[in-house]
Short mmCIF file of C-alpha atoms in Angstrom, two decimals:
data_model
loop_
_atom_site.label_atom_id
_atom_site.label_comp_id
_atom_site.label_asym_id
_atom_site.label_seq_id
_atom_site.Cartn_x
_atom_site.Cartn_y
_atom_site.Cartn_z
CA MET R 1 -8.76 -1.32 -10.89
CA ALA R 2 -7.17 2.11 -10.45
CA ARG R 3 -3.83 2.47 -12.21
CA ALA R 4 -1.81 5.68 -12.06
CA GLN R 5 -0.66 7.01 -15.41
CA THR R 6 3.12 6.82 -15.73
CA LEU R 7 4.24 9.32 -18.31
CA MET R 8 7.39 7.38 -19.09
CA GLU R 9 5.72 4.02 -19.75
CA THR R 10 5.73 2.82 -23.33
CA LEU R 11 2.18 2.32 -24.53
CA THR R 12 1.38 -0.15 -27.29
CA VAL R 13 -1.19 0.82 -29.90
CA HIS R 14 -2.64 -1.83 -32.19
CA GLY R 15 -3.79 0.20 -35.16
CA PHE R 16 -4.35 0.33 -38.92
CA SER R 17 -2.41 3.35 -40.20
CA PRO R 18 -4.96 4.56 -42.81
CA SER R 19 -7.74 4.52 -40.17
CA GLY R 20 -8.69 7.93 -38.84
CA ASN R 21 -9.82 6.39 -35.55
CA CYS R 22 -6.34 4.91 -35.12
CA HIS R 23 -4.58 8.06 -36.31
CA LYS R 24 -6.37 10.13 -33.64
CA VAL R 25 -4.42 8.25 -30.98
CA ARG R 26 -1.11 8.55 -32.84
CA LEU R 27 -1.62 12.30 -33.32
CA LEU R 28 -2.22 12.93 -29.61
CA LEU R 29 0.67 10.68 -28.54
CA GLU R 30 2.96 12.62 -30.89
CA GLN R 31 1.70 15.97 -29.64
CA LEU R 32 2.15 14.87 -26.02
CA GLY R 33 5.61 13.50 -26.77
CA ARG R 34 4.68 10.17 -25.20
CA PRO R 35 6.69 7.03 -26.03
CA TYR R 36 4.65 4.38 -27.83
CA ARG R 37 4.97 1.28 -29.97
CA TRP R 38 2.66 0.88 -32.98
CA VAL R 39 1.57 -2.63 -34.01
CA GLU R 40 0.20 -2.42 -37.55
CA THR R 41 -3.08 -4.34 -37.67
CA ARG R 42 -4.73 -4.63 -41.08
CA SER R 43 -8.41 -4.47 -40.25
CA ASP R 44 -9.14 -4.33 -44.00
CA ILE R 45 -8.01 -7.94 -44.43
CA GLY R 46 -9.34 -9.53 -41.24
CA ALA R 47 -6.51 -8.93 -38.76
CA THR R 48 -9.04 -7.75 -36.14
CA ARG R 49 -11.03 -11.01 -36.38
CA THR R 50 -8.31 -13.45 -35.32
CA PRO R 51 -8.67 -15.25 -31.95
CA GLU R 52 -5.57 -13.41 -30.67
CA PHE R 53 -7.02 -10.03 -31.55
CA LEU R 54 -10.50 -10.83 -30.24
CA ALA R 55 -8.88 -11.74 -26.92
CA LEU R 56 -7.64 -8.12 -26.77
CA ASN R 57 -10.94 -6.57 -27.94
CA SER R 58 -13.98 -8.80 -28.21
CA ASN R 59 -15.63 -6.04 -30.28
CA GLY R 60 -13.06 -6.79 -33.04
CA ARG R 61 -11.99 -3.20 -33.76
CA VAL R 62 -8.84 -1.10 -33.83
CA PRO R 63 -7.38 0.89 -32.17
CA VAL R 64 -6.54 -0.99 -28.99
CA LEU R 65 -4.23 0.54 -26.39
CA VAL R 66 -2.20 -1.75 -24.10
CA ARG R 67 -0.24 -0.61 -21.07
CA GLU R 68 3.04 -2.09 -19.87
CA ASP R 69 1.15 -4.07 -17.22
CA GLY R 70 -1.13 -5.55 -19.89
CA ALA R 71 -4.21 -3.43 -19.08
CA VAL R 72 -6.27 -2.76 -22.20
CA LEU R 73 -8.35 0.23 -23.34
CA THR R 74 -10.55 0.26 -26.46
CA GLU R 75 -12.51 3.03 -28.23
CA SER R 76 -10.37 5.77 -29.77
CA ASN R 77 -12.20 8.61 -28.06
CA ALA R 78 -11.90 6.98 -24.62
CA MET R 79 -8.14 6.73 -25.26
CA LEU R 80 -8.00 10.43 -26.14
CA CYS R 81 -9.78 11.28 -22.87
CA TRP R 82 -7.40 9.17 -20.82
CA LEU R 83 -4.24 10.42 -22.52
CA ALA R 84 -5.37 14.07 -22.36
CA ASP R 85 -6.42 13.94 -18.71
CA GLY R 86 -4.54 16.64 -16.81
CA THR R 87 -3.06 18.16 -20.00
CA PRO R 88 -4.09 21.29 -21.95
CA TYR R 89 -5.73 19.03 -24.56
CA LEU R 90 -8.77 18.52 -22.29
CA PRO R 91 -10.34 21.40 -20.30
CA ALA R 92 -10.11 21.11 -16.52
CA ASP R 93 -13.55 22.72 -16.04
CA ALA R 94 -16.36 20.13 -15.93
CA TRP R 95 -18.77 22.09 -18.15
CA ASP R 96 -16.10 22.74 -20.79
CA ARG R 97 -15.08 19.08 -20.62
CA ALA R 98 -18.72 18.06 -21.17
CA GLN R 99 -18.85 20.29 -24.26
CA ALA R 100 -15.72 18.59 -25.63
CA LEU R 101 -17.31 15.20 -24.93
CA ARG R 102 -20.47 16.39 -26.67
CA TRP R 103 -18.47 16.82 -29.87
CA MET R 104 -16.73 13.49 -29.40
CA PHE R 105 -20.07 11.65 -29.06
CA PHE R 106 -21.37 13.66 -32.04
CA GLU R 107 -18.33 12.48 -33.98
CA GLN R 108 -18.92 8.80 -33.26
CA TYR R 109 -22.71 8.90 -33.76
CA SER R 110 -23.45 11.53 -36.41
CA HIS R 111 -20.17 11.96 -38.31
CA GLU R 112 -17.90 8.89 -38.41
CA PRO R 113 -20.61 6.41 -39.53
CA TYR R 114 -21.06 8.54 -42.66
CA VAL R 115 -17.81 10.41 -43.40
CA ALA R 116 -15.50 7.54 -42.46
CA VAL R 117 -17.65 4.74 -43.84
CA ALA R 118 -18.02 6.49 -47.23
CA ARG R 119 -14.23 6.79 -47.35
CA PHE R 120 -13.72 3.15 -46.36
CA ILE R 121 -16.12 1.92 -49.04
CA CYS R 122 -14.48 4.07 -51.73
CA GLY R 123 -10.87 3.12 -50.94
CA TRP R 124 -10.94 -0.23 -49.18
CA THR R 125 -13.67 -2.31 -50.81
CA PRO R 126 -13.56 -3.77 -54.36
CA ALA R 127 -14.73 -1.55 -57.23
CA ASP R 128 -17.76 -3.81 -57.67
CA SER R 129 -18.67 -4.05 -53.96
CA PRO R 130 -22.44 -3.99 -53.36
CA ARG R 131 -21.70 -1.66 -50.45
CA ARG R 132 -21.15 1.13 -53.02
CA ALA R 133 -24.94 1.38 -53.24
CA GLU R 134 -24.83 2.91 -49.74
CA LEU R 135 -22.72 5.86 -50.89
CA PRO R 136 -25.44 8.40 -51.86
CA ARG R 137 -27.14 8.11 -48.47
CA LEU R 138 -23.84 8.14 -46.56
CA ARG R 139 -22.70 11.27 -48.41
CA GLU R 140 -25.98 13.04 -47.67
CA ARG R 141 -25.64 12.30 -43.95
CA ALA R 142 -21.97 13.28 -44.05
CA HIS R 143 -22.98 16.72 -45.30
CA ASP R 144 -25.56 16.99 -42.50
CA ALA R 145 -22.73 16.49 -39.98
CA LEU R 146 -20.41 18.91 -41.77
CA LYS R 147 -23.11 21.60 -41.70
CA VAL R 148 -23.37 21.25 -37.91
CA MET R 149 -19.59 21.65 -37.66
CA GLU R 150 -19.56 24.64 -40.03
CA ARG R 151 -22.21 26.40 -37.94
CA HIS R 152 -20.15 25.90 -34.76
CA LEU R 153 -16.92 27.07 -36.40
CA ALA R 154 -18.59 30.23 -37.68
CA GLU R 155 -18.53 31.40 -34.04
CA HIS R 156 -15.81 29.34 -32.35
CA ALA R 157 -12.19 28.61 -33.19
CA TRP R 158 -12.16 25.08 -31.73
CA PHE R 159 -14.38 22.18 -30.65
CA THR R 160 -12.60 21.51 -27.34
CA GLY R 161 -13.37 24.88 -25.74
CA ALA R 162 -11.15 27.94 -25.86
CA HIS R 163 -8.17 25.92 -27.10
CA TYR R 164 -7.25 23.10 -29.50
CA GLY R 165 -7.71 19.70 -27.94
CA ILE R 166 -9.10 16.20 -28.19
CA ALA R 167 -12.52 17.08 -29.63
CA ASP R 168 -10.64 18.77 -32.48
CA ILE R 169 -8.44 15.70 -32.92
CA ALA R 170 -11.50 13.44 -32.96
CA LEU R 171 -13.34 15.51 -35.57
CA PHE R 172 -10.28 16.36 -37.68
CA ALA R 173 -9.34 12.74 -38.34
CA TYR R 174 -12.02 11.90 -40.90
CA THR R 175 -13.14 15.43 -41.82
CA ASP R 176 -9.72 16.19 -43.27
CA VAL R 177 -9.95 13.21 -45.66
CA ALA R 178 -13.70 13.40 -46.38
CA GLY R 179 -12.83 13.89 -50.05
CA HIS R 180 -11.62 10.26 -50.22
CA GLY R 181 -15.26 9.27 -49.75
CA GLY R 182 -16.53 11.69 -52.38
CA VAL R 183 -17.63 14.22 -49.75
CA SER R 184 -16.43 17.62 -50.95
CA LEU R 185 -15.40 20.26 -48.39
CA ASP R 186 -15.64 23.13 -50.90
CA ALA R 187 -18.81 24.57 -49.36
CA TYR R 188 -17.35 24.81 -45.83
CA PRO R 189 -15.00 27.81 -45.45
CA ALA R 190 -14.99 27.71 -41.65
CA ILE R 191 -14.13 24.00 -41.64
CA ASN R 192 -11.29 24.64 -44.08
CA ALA R 193 -9.89 27.46 -41.95
CA TRP R 194 -10.08 25.17 -38.89
CA ARG R 195 -8.31 22.36 -40.80
CA ALA R 196 -5.46 24.78 -41.47
CA ARG R 197 -5.32 25.76 -37.78
CA VAL R 198 -5.21 22.10 -36.71
CA ARG R 199 -2.38 21.40 -39.17
CA ALA R 200 -0.42 24.28 -37.64
CA THR R 201 -0.56 22.94 -34.06
CA PRO R 202 2.81 21.89 -32.55
CA GLY R 203 3.72 18.27 -33.22
CA PHE R 204 0.98 17.75 -35.82
CA VAL R 205 1.40 14.60 -37.92
CA ALA R 206 -0.75 13.90 -40.98
CA LEU R 207 -2.60 10.71 -41.78
CA PRO R 208 -0.50 8.79 -44.33
CA ASP R 209 -1.65 9.02 -47.95
CA PRO R 210 -3.65 5.99 -49.15
CA ASP R 211 -1.48 3.28 -50.70
CA PRO R 212 -1.56 3.01 -54.53
CA GLU R 213 -4.30 0.37 -54.54
CA ALA R 214 -6.59 2.44 -52.28
CA ALA R 215 -5.71 5.63 -54.19
CA ALA R 216 -6.75 4.00 -57.48
CA LEU R 217 -10.05 2.83 -55.99
CA ILE R 218 -10.68 6.32 -54.57
CA ALA R 219 -9.98 7.90 -57.99
CA ARG R 220 -12.52 5.57 -59.58
CA SER R 221 -15.17 6.41 -56.95
CA ALA R 222 -15.44 10.16 -57.56
CA MET Z 1 -16.86 29.41 -20.83
CA ALA Z 2 -16.38 27.79 -17.43
CA ARG Z 3 -19.57 27.56 -15.39
CA ALA Z 4 -19.63 26.04 -11.92
CA GLN Z 5 -22.29 23.42 -11.35
CA THR Z 6 -24.89 24.62 -8.86
CA LEU Z 7 -26.60 21.62 -7.36
CA MET Z 8 -29.73 23.59 -6.56
CA GLU Z 9 -30.30 25.02 -10.03
CA THR Z 10 -33.27 23.65 -11.94
CA LEU Z 11 -32.12 22.08 -15.19
CA THR Z 12 -34.44 21.88 -18.17
CA VAL Z 13 -34.42 18.70 -20.26
CA HIS Z 14 -36.06 18.68 -23.67
CA GLY Z 15 -36.80 15.00 -24.21
CA PHE Z 16 -39.11 12.41 -25.74
CA SER Z 17 -40.21 10.11 -22.90
CA PRO Z 18 -40.10 6.79 -24.83
CA SER Z 19 -36.52 7.52 -25.99
CA GLY Z 20 -33.85 5.61 -24.13
CA ASN Z 21 -31.32 8.36 -24.82
CA CYS Z 22 -33.63 10.84 -23.10
CA HIS Z 23 -34.51 8.46 -20.29
CA LYS Z 24 -30.82 8.04 -19.42
CA VAL Z 25 -30.73 11.67 -18.32
CA ARG Z 26 -33.99 11.42 -16.37
CA LEU Z 27 -32.77 8.29 -14.58
CA LEU Z 28 -29.53 9.92 -13.43
CA LEU Z 29 -31.28 13.16 -12.40
CA GLU Z 30 -33.72 11.09 -10.32
CA GLN Z 31 -30.93 9.06 -8.75
CA LEU Z 32 -28.98 12.21 -7.93
CA GLY Z 33 -32.10 13.90 -6.53
CA ARG Z 34 -31.50 16.93 -8.75
CA PRO Z 35 -34.38 19.32 -9.53
CA TYR Z 36 -35.31 19.42 -13.21
CA ARG Z 37 -38.09 20.41 -15.59
CA TRP Z 38 -38.96 18.04 -18.46
CA VAL Z 39 -40.20 19.53 -21.74
CA GLU Z 40 -41.84 16.73 -23.73
CA THR Z 41 -40.56 16.93 -27.32
CA ARG Z 42 -42.09 14.48 -29.78
CA SER Z 43 -39.18 13.65 -32.06
CA ASP Z 44 -41.35 10.97 -33.70
CA ILE Z 45 -43.57 13.65 -35.28
CA GLY Z 46 -41.00 16.32 -36.17
CA ALA Z 47 -40.77 18.38 -32.96
CA THR Z 48 -36.95 18.32 -33.21
CA ARG Z 49 -37.00 19.82 -36.71
CA THR Z 50 -38.72 23.12 -35.94
CA PRO Z 51 -36.68 26.36 -36.23
CA GLU Z 52 -37.05 26.88 -32.46
CA PHE Z 53 -35.67 23.45 -31.68
CA LEU Z 54 -32.86 23.66 -34.25
CA ALA Z 55 -31.77 26.91 -32.58
CA LEU Z 56 -31.22 24.84 -29.41
CA ASN Z 57 -29.53 21.90 -31.18
CA SER Z 58 -28.60 22.31 -34.82
CA ASN Z 59 -28.16 18.51 -34.96
CA GLY Z 60 -31.94 18.19 -34.47
CA ARG Z 61 -31.92 15.55 -31.73
CA VAL Z 62 -33.19 15.09 -28.20
CA PRO Z 63 -32.23 15.17 -25.38
CA VAL Z 64 -31.09 18.77 -24.92
CA LEU Z 65 -30.14 20.05 -21.46
CA VAL Z 66 -30.49 23.78 -20.70
CA ARG Z 67 -29.14 25.49 -17.60
CA GLU Z 68 -30.77 28.39 -15.79
CA ASP Z 69 -28.38 30.80 -17.51
CA GLY Z 70 -29.40 29.43 -20.93
CA ALA Z 71 -26.22 27.39 -21.56
CA VAL Z 72 -26.98 24.30 -23.63
CA LEU Z 73 -25.52 20.78 -23.64
CA THR Z 74 -26.41 18.10 -26.20
CA GLU Z 75 -25.55 14.37 -26.46
CA SER Z 76 -27.04 12.19 -23.74
CA ASN Z 77 -23.75 10.61 -22.73
CA ALA Z 78 -22.01 13.99 -22.42
CA MET Z 79 -24.86 15.04 -20.09
CA LEU Z 80 -24.34 11.90 -17.99
CA CYS Z 81 -20.62 12.73 -17.68
CA TRP Z 82 -21.31 16.30 -16.60
CA LEU Z 83 -24.05 15.41 -14.12
CA ALA Z 84 -22.02 12.54 -12.63
CA ASP Z 85 -18.80 14.53 -12.27
CA GLY Z 86 -17.69 14.41 -8.65
CA THR Z 87 -20.37 11.86 -7.69
CA PRO Z 88 -20.10 8.08 -7.11
CA TYR Z 89 -21.72 7.52 -10.54
CA LEU Z 90 -18.40 8.27 -12.30
CA PRO Z 91 -15.05 6.93 -11.01
CA ALA Z 92 -12.57 9.54 -9.80
CA ASP Z 93 -9.57 7.55 -11.10
CA ALA Z 94 -8.66 8.51 -14.68
CA TRP Z 95 -8.13 4.94 -15.91
CA ASP Z 96 -11.41 3.74 -14.45
CA ARG Z 97 -13.14 6.80 -15.91
CA ALA Z 98 -11.66 5.96 -19.34
CA GLN Z 99 -13.05 2.42 -19.06
CA ALA Z 100 -16.50 3.84 -18.30
CA LEU Z 101 -16.17 6.15 -21.32
CA ARG Z 102 -15.08 3.17 -23.40
CA TRP Z 103 -18.45 1.54 -22.73
CA MET Z 104 -20.30 4.80 -23.41
CA PHE Z 105 -18.63 5.19 -26.81
CA PHE Z 106 -19.30 1.49 -27.47
CA GLU Z 107 -22.96 2.15 -26.65
CA GLN Z 108 -23.29 5.01 -29.11
CA TYR Z 109 -21.31 3.35 -31.93
CA SER Z 110 -21.86 -0.42 -31.69
CA HIS Z 111 -25.09 -0.80 -29.69
CA GLU Z 112 -27.58 2.10 -29.99
CA PRO Z 113 -27.55 2.25 -33.83
CA TYR Z 114 -28.82 -1.35 -33.85
CA VAL Z 115 -30.70 -2.05 -30.60
CA ALA Z 116 -32.41 1.37 -30.42
CA VAL Z 117 -33.02 1.77 -34.14
CA ALA Z 118 -34.64 -1.69 -34.42
CA ARG Z 119 -36.94 -0.71 -31.54
CA PHE Z 120 -37.76 2.66 -33.13
CA ILE Z 121 -38.62 1.08 -36.47
CA CYS Z 122 -40.84 -1.57 -34.82
CA GLY Z 123 -42.78 0.81 -32.58
CA TRP Z 124 -42.63 4.25 -34.14
CA THR Z 125 -42.81 3.80 -37.92
CA PRO Z 126 -45.91 2.68 -39.87
CA ALA Z 127 -46.51 -1.06 -40.27
CA ASP Z 128 -45.72 -0.74 -43.98
CA SER Z 129 -42.59 1.44 -43.59
CA PRO Z 130 -39.83 0.48 -46.06
CA ARG Z 131 -37.42 0.87 -43.14
CA ARG Z 132 -38.67 -2.51 -41.84
CA ALA Z 133 -36.42 -4.09 -44.49
CA GLU Z 134 -33.46 -2.99 -42.32
CA LEU Z 135 -34.59 -5.09 -39.34
CA PRO Z 136 -32.78 -8.41 -40.04
CA ARG Z 137 -29.40 -6.67 -40.35
CA LEU Z 138 -30.05 -4.40 -37.34
CA ARG Z 139 -31.03 -7.39 -35.18
CA GLU Z 140 -27.90 -9.29 -36.20
CA ARG Z 141 -25.67 -6.36 -35.22
CA ALA Z 142 -27.68 -5.87 -32.01
CA HIS Z 143 -26.80 -9.43 -31.00
CA ASP Z 144 -23.12 -8.75 -31.78
CA ALA Z 145 -23.22 -5.90 -29.25
CA LEU Z 146 -25.11 -7.95 -26.67
CA LYS Z 147 -22.51 -10.72 -26.93
CA VAL Z 148 -19.75 -8.22 -26.11
CA MET Z 149 -21.74 -7.07 -23.06
CA GLU Z 150 -22.47 -10.66 -21.96
CA ARG Z 151 -18.76 -11.50 -22.09
CA HIS Z 152 -17.90 -8.49 -19.91
CA LEU Z 153 -20.67 -9.25 -17.40
CA ALA Z 154 -19.51 -12.85 -17.05
CA GLU Z 155 -16.55 -11.40 -15.10
CA HIS Z 156 -17.68 -7.98 -13.88
CA ALA Z 157 -20.75 -6.76 -12.01
CA TRP Z 158 -20.90 -3.35 -13.70
CA PHE Z 159 -19.73 -1.37 -16.74
CA THR Z 160 -18.67 1.75 -14.82
CA GLY Z 161 -15.92 0.09 -12.77
CA ALA Z 162 -16.35 -1.42 -9.32
CA HIS Z 163 -19.75 0.25 -8.84
CA TYR Z 164 -22.96 1.07 -10.69
CA GLY Z 165 -22.70 4.32 -12.63
CA ILE Z 166 -23.21 6.17 -15.86
CA ALA Z 167 -21.84 3.50 -18.24
CA ASP Z 168 -24.48 1.17 -16.77
CA ILE Z 169 -27.17 3.83 -17.22
CA ALA Z 170 -26.07 4.39 -20.84
CA LEU Z 171 -26.13 0.67 -21.71
CA PHE Z 172 -29.22 -0.21 -19.68
CA ALA Z 173 -31.49 2.29 -21.46
CA TYR Z 174 -31.96 0.39 -24.73
CA THR Z 175 -30.75 -3.05 -23.64
CA ASP Z 176 -33.64 -3.35 -21.19
CA VAL Z 177 -36.20 -2.80 -23.98
CA ALA Z 178 -34.36 -4.64 -26.77
CA GLY Z 179 -37.36 -6.94 -27.03
CA HIS Z 180 -39.44 -4.08 -28.46
CA GLY Z 181 -37.20 -4.30 -31.54
CA GLY Z 182 -37.51 -8.07 -31.79
CA VAL Z 183 -34.10 -8.61 -30.16
CA SER Z 184 -34.55 -11.36 -27.58
CA LEU Z 185 -32.48 -11.32 -24.39
CA ASP Z 186 -33.17 -14.99 -23.61
CA ALA Z 187 -29.63 -16.12 -24.48
CA TYR Z 188 -27.92 -13.62 -22.15
CA PRO Z 189 -28.09 -14.73 -18.48
CA ALA Z 190 -25.39 -12.30 -17.31
CA ILE Z 191 -27.16 -9.37 -18.99
CA ASN Z 192 -30.44 -10.38 -17.35
CA ALA Z 193 -28.81 -10.59 -13.91
CA TRP Z 194 -27.28 -7.14 -14.47
CA ARG Z 195 -30.67 -5.73 -15.57
CA ALA Z 196 -32.08 -6.92 -12.24
CA ARG Z 197 -29.18 -5.29 -10.35
CA VAL Z 198 -29.72 -1.98 -12.18
CA ARG Z 199 -33.45 -2.05 -11.39
CA ALA Z 200 -32.58 -2.51 -7.70
CA THR Z 201 -30.39 0.61 -7.48
CA PRO Z 202 -31.72 3.42 -5.24
CA GLY Z 203 -33.96 5.89 -7.03
CA PHE Z 204 -34.33 3.74 -10.15
CA VAL Z 205 -37.14 4.82 -12.49
CA ALA Z 206 -38.24 2.70 -15.44
CA LEU Z 207 -38.75 3.86 -19.00
CA PRO Z 208 -42.52 4.34 -19.51
CA ASP Z 209 -44.31 1.55 -21.37
CA PRO Z 210 -44.96 2.30 -25.06
CA ASP Z 211 -48.32 4.00 -25.67
CA PRO Z 212 -51.10 1.79 -27.14
CA GLU Z 213 -50.31 2.75 -30.75
CA ALA Z 214 -46.59 1.91 -30.38
CA ALA Z 215 -47.43 -1.24 -28.39
CA ALA Z 216 -49.71 -2.47 -31.20
CA LEU Z 217 -47.01 -1.84 -33.80
CA ILE Z 218 -44.44 -3.66 -31.64
CA ALA Z 219 -46.80 -6.65 -31.24
CA ARG Z 220 -47.16 -6.83 -35.04
CA SER Z 221 -43.36 -6.71 -35.56
CA ALA Z 222 -42.38 -9.84 -33.63
#
């Protein structure tokens, strides 16, 4: 059902603060100056598998966005598209918008399943988790994705088109903390210059540092 | 750079015919009645890893869409968004469009990596491939995704909003042939009713049947 976007409505975001997918939404809301309420939802300890949560999102994942009338939207990148619609964070031209979406689908298919999952395993699973056996393959694929980004950034300043926008937000989220998963960014000068440009955008907010328990696990995973 | 869409231009699609991701684009082009040229690209035997192909898409994947002026778009779902822009296959309302995108991101993150990859391993890797060890886990996750779809279809006719559109095309592609990967659709009556509705849409074209070699491998994988 069509629902007009009311810029003054307070949106509710169910999210886990250390999650890059969740932070994407927070970053754009902050940069847009939109009012929102954050409901901390610890996906690392099963909070997305409760009956109450599954009623919101049967796919059992954060973030979930809820409007004042109760309408629900899932998938972080779909939220970015909706929030950015009609703003400078998403190009108005259809071809440019398709290119931004291209990078957002790349992020979810070729980047996040490696860069983000390596980070999750390093910081949010026990030191003896059998999942740690996946790390060499995940890191190799993570570098494949970073090389594609590096090649683009050698010739372009941004992923969203001529200006910073939601494809940059989507790709920045986990790229910036790839090191947590043992994926070094040292070999990617163009990515590092882009990271600095993203950090300098108005209203930028950083992902919170991992809590001490996660930080200790990350330090042991190097 | 902004480029207006010219409905009469002949688009070139580099694609592998048995690939659901590639077929998505063909299906929409057929339904829109748009002229296009198909360049068969056998990703199963390395045709996406040649220097010529990597110059088109450094991520080494099909499909790739090329315009008459040489401009390139990758990512099947980004192509669907661009081609459907301004047509009944994508809602004009921003919230409805975000819901369609939600299902397209779901497809690439929670569905395709299981449903499509199980099918690929069964039909397009040797009978003794070590990748066959991944099948039990892939099939389990495939059913997780199908359950989410079944729940939606119990209350809605389509994934794109009130009408058939690109989220349906994106999800139909691999769902319809899930059986090739040993993922039975028997337990999903709403999905099967939706498959029949999709097949009845004007201009529908089916994915080609697997060639005899793939069909024999699929038969051995049950």
